[in-house]
C-alpha atoms as a PDB file:
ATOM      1  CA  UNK A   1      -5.717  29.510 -11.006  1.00  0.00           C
ATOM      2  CA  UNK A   2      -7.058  27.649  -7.890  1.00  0.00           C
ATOM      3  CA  UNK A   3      -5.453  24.325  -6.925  1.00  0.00           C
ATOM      4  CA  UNK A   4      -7.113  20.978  -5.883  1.00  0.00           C
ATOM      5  CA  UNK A   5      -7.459  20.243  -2.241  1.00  0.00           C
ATOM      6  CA  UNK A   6      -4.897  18.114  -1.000  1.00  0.00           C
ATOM      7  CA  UNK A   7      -7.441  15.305  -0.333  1.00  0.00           C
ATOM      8  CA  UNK A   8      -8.137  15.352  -3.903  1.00  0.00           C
ATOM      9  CA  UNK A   9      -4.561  15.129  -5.259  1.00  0.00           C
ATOM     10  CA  UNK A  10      -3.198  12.940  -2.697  1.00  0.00           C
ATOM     11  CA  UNK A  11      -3.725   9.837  -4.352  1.00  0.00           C
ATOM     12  CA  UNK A  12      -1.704  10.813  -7.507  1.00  0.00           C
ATOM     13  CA  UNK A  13       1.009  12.595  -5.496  1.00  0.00           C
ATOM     14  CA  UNK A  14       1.003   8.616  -3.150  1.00  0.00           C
ATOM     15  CA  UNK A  15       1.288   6.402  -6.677  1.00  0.00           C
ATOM     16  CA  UNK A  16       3.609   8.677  -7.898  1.00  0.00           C
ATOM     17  CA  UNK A  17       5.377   8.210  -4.457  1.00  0.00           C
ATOM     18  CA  UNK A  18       4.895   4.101  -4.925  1.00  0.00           C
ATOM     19  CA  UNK A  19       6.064   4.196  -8.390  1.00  0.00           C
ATOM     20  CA  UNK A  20       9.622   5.788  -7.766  1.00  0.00           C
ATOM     21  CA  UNK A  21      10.498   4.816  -4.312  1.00  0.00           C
ATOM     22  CA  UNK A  22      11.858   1.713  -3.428  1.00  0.00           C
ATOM     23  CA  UNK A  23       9.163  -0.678  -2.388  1.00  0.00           C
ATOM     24  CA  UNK A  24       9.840  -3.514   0.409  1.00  0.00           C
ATOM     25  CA  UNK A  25       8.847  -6.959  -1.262  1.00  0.00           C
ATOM     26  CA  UNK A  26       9.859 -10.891  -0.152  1.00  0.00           C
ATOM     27  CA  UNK A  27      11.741 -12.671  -2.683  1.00  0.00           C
ATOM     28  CA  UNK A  28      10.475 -16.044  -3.154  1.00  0.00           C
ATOM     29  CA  UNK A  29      12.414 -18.799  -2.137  1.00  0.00           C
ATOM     30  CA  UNK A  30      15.139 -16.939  -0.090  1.00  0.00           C
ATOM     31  CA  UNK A  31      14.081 -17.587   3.408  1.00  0.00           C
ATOM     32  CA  UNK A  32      12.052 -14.188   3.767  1.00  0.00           C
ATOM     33  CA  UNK A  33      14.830 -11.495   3.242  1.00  0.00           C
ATOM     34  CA  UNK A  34      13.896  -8.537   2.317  1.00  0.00           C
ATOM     35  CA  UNK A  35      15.060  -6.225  -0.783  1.00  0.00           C
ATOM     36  CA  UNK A  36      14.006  -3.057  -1.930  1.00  0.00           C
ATOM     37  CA  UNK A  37      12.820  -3.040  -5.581  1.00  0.00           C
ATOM     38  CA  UNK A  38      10.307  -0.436  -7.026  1.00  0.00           C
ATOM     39  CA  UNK A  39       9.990  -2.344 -10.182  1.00  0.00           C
ATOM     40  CA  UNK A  40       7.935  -5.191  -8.394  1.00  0.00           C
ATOM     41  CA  UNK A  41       5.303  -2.459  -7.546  1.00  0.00           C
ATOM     42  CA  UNK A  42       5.334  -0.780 -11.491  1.00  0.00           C
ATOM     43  CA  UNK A  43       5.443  -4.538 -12.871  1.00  0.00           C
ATOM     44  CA  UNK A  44       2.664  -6.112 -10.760  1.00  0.00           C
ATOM     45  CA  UNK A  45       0.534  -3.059 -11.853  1.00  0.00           C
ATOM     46  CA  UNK A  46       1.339  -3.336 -15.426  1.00  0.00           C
ATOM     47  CA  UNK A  47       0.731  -7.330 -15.200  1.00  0.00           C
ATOM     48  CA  UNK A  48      -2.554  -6.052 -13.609  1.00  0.00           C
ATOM     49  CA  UNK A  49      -2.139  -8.156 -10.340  1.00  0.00           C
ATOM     50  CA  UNK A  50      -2.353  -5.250  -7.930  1.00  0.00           C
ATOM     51  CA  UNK A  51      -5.617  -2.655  -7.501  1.00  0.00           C
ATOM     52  CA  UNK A  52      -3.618   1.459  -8.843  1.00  0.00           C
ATOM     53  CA  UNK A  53      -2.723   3.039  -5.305  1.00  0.00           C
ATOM     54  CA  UNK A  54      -5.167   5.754  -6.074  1.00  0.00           C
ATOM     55  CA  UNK A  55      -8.212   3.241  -5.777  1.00  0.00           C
ATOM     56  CA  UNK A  56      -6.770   1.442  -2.461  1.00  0.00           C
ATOM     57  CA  UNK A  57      -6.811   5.253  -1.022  1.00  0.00           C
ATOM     58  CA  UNK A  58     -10.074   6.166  -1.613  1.00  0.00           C
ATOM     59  CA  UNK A  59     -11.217   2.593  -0.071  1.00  0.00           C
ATOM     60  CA  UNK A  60      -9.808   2.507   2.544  1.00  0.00           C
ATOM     61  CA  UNK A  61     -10.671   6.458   3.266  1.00  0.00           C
ATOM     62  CA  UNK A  62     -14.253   5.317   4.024  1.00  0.00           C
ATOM     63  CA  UNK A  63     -13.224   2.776   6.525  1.00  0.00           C
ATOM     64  CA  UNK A  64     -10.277   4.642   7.841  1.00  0.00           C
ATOM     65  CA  UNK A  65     -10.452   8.077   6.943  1.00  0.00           C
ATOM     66  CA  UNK A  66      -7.051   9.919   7.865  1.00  0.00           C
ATOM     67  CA  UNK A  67      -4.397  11.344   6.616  1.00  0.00           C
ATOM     68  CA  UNK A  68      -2.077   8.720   4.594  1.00  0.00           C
ATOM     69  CA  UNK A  69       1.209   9.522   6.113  1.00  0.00           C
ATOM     70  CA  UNK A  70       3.641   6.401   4.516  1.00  0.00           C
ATOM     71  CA  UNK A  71       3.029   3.300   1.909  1.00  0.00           C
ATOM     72  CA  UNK A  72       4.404   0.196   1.357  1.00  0.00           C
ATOM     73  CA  UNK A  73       4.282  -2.701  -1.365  1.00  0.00           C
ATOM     74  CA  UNK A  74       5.109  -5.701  -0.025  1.00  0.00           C
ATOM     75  CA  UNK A  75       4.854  -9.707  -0.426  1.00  0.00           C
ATOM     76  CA  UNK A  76       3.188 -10.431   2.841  1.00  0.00           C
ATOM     77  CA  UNK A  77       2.843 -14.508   4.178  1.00  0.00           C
ATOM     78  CA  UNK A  78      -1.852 -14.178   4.968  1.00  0.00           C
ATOM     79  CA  UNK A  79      -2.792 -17.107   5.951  1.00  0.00           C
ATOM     80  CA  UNK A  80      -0.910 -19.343   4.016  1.00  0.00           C
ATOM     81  CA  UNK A  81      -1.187 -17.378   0.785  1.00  0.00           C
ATOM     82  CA  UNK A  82       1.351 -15.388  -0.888  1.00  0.00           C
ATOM     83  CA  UNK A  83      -0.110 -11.798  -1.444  1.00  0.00           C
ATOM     84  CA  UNK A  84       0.543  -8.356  -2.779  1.00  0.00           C
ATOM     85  CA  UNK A  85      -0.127  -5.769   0.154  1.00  0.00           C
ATOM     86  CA  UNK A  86      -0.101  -2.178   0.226  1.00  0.00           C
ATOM     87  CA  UNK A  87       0.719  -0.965   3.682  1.00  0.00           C
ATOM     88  CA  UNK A  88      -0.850   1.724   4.702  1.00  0.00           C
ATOM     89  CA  UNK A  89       0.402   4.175   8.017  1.00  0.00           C
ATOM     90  CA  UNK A  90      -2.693   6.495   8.683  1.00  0.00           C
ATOM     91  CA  UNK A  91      -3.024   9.269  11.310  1.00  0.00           C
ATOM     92  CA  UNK A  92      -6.911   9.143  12.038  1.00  0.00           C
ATOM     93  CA  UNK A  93      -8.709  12.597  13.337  1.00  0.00           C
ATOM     94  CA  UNK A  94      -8.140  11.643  16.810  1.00  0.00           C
ATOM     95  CA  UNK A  95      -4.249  11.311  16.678  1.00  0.00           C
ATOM     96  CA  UNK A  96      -3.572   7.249  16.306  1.00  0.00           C
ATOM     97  CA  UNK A  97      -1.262   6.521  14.231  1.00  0.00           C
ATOM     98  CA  UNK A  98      -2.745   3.244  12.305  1.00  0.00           C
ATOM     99  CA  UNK A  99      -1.206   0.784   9.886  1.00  0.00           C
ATOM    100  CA  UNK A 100      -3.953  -0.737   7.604  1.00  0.00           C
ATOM    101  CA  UNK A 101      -3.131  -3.534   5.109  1.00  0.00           C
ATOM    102  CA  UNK A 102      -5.198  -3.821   2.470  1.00  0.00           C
ATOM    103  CA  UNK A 103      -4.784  -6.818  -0.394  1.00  0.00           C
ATOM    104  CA  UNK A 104      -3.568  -4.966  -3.322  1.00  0.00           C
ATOM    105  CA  UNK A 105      -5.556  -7.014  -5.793  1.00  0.00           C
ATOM    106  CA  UNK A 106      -8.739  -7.021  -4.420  1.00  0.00           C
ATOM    107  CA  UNK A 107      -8.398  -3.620  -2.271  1.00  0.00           C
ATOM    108  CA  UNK A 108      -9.838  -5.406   0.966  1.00  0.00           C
ATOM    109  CA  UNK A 109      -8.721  -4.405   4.046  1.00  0.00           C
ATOM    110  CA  UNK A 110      -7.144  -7.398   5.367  1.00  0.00           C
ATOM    111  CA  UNK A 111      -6.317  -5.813   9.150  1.00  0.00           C
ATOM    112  CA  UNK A 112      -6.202  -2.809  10.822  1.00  0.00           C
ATOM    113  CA  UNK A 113      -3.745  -1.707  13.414  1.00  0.00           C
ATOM    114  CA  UNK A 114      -3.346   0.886  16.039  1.00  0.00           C
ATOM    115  CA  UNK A 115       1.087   1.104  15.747  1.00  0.00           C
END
C-alpha cells in the first residue's frame, strides 16, 4: 500500500484541522473582541456561506504555492464589509513566511503579506 503525497492530502488533513480547532472569529456588536469558537467555521460551511478549506488551498496554491503552515477563520472588518476570511500563513520555496487572506466565500485572495 503506497500513500498519497502530502501535497495531495494536505487539504483534508487542513479542514479537518479547521473543523476541530478553535477558530478566531469577531462577535458582532461587542466592540471587536475576539473568542474562539470552531462552530462558526462548521456552521458557516453547513449554511454554505464559506468556500470548503480544501478548495481555498488549491487556489491559492497557484498564486502562492508553499507549504500551508497555520489557518485561521475569522470575521475580518474589508473595506467596510463584514466578511468570512480564511487566513492563510504560507512558507513559499524561497523561505518567506507569508500570510494570505483569501474571502472564504468567494475564495479570492483579498491580500497577500510577507509576516
Amino acid at each position: 500500500m503506497s500513500l498519497k503525497p502530502i501535497h495531495c492530502r494536505l487539504p483534508v488533513v487542513m479542514l479537518g484541522l479547521l473543523l476541530c480547532a478553535p477558530a478566531r472569529a469577531d462577535r458582532f456588536g461587542d466592540g471587536g473582541s475576539r473568542r474562539h469558537d470552531h462552530e462558526h467555521a462548521h456552521q458557516a460551511l453547513a449554511r454554505g456561506e464559506v468556500r470548503p478549506l480544501a478548495e481555498i488551498l488549491a487556489r491559492v496554491a497557484t498564486e502562492a504555492p508553499g507549504e500551508v503552515v497555520d489557518v485561521e477563520f475569522e470575521r475580518e472588518n474589508w473595506r467596510g464589509a463584514k466578511l468570512w476570511v480564511y487566513e492563510l500563513k504560507i512558507i513559499a520555496a524561497d523561505g518567506r513566511l507569508l500570510e494570505v487572506l483569501v474571502d472564504a466565500a468567494t475564495g479570492r485572495i483579498l491580500e497577500v503579506e510577507q509576516d
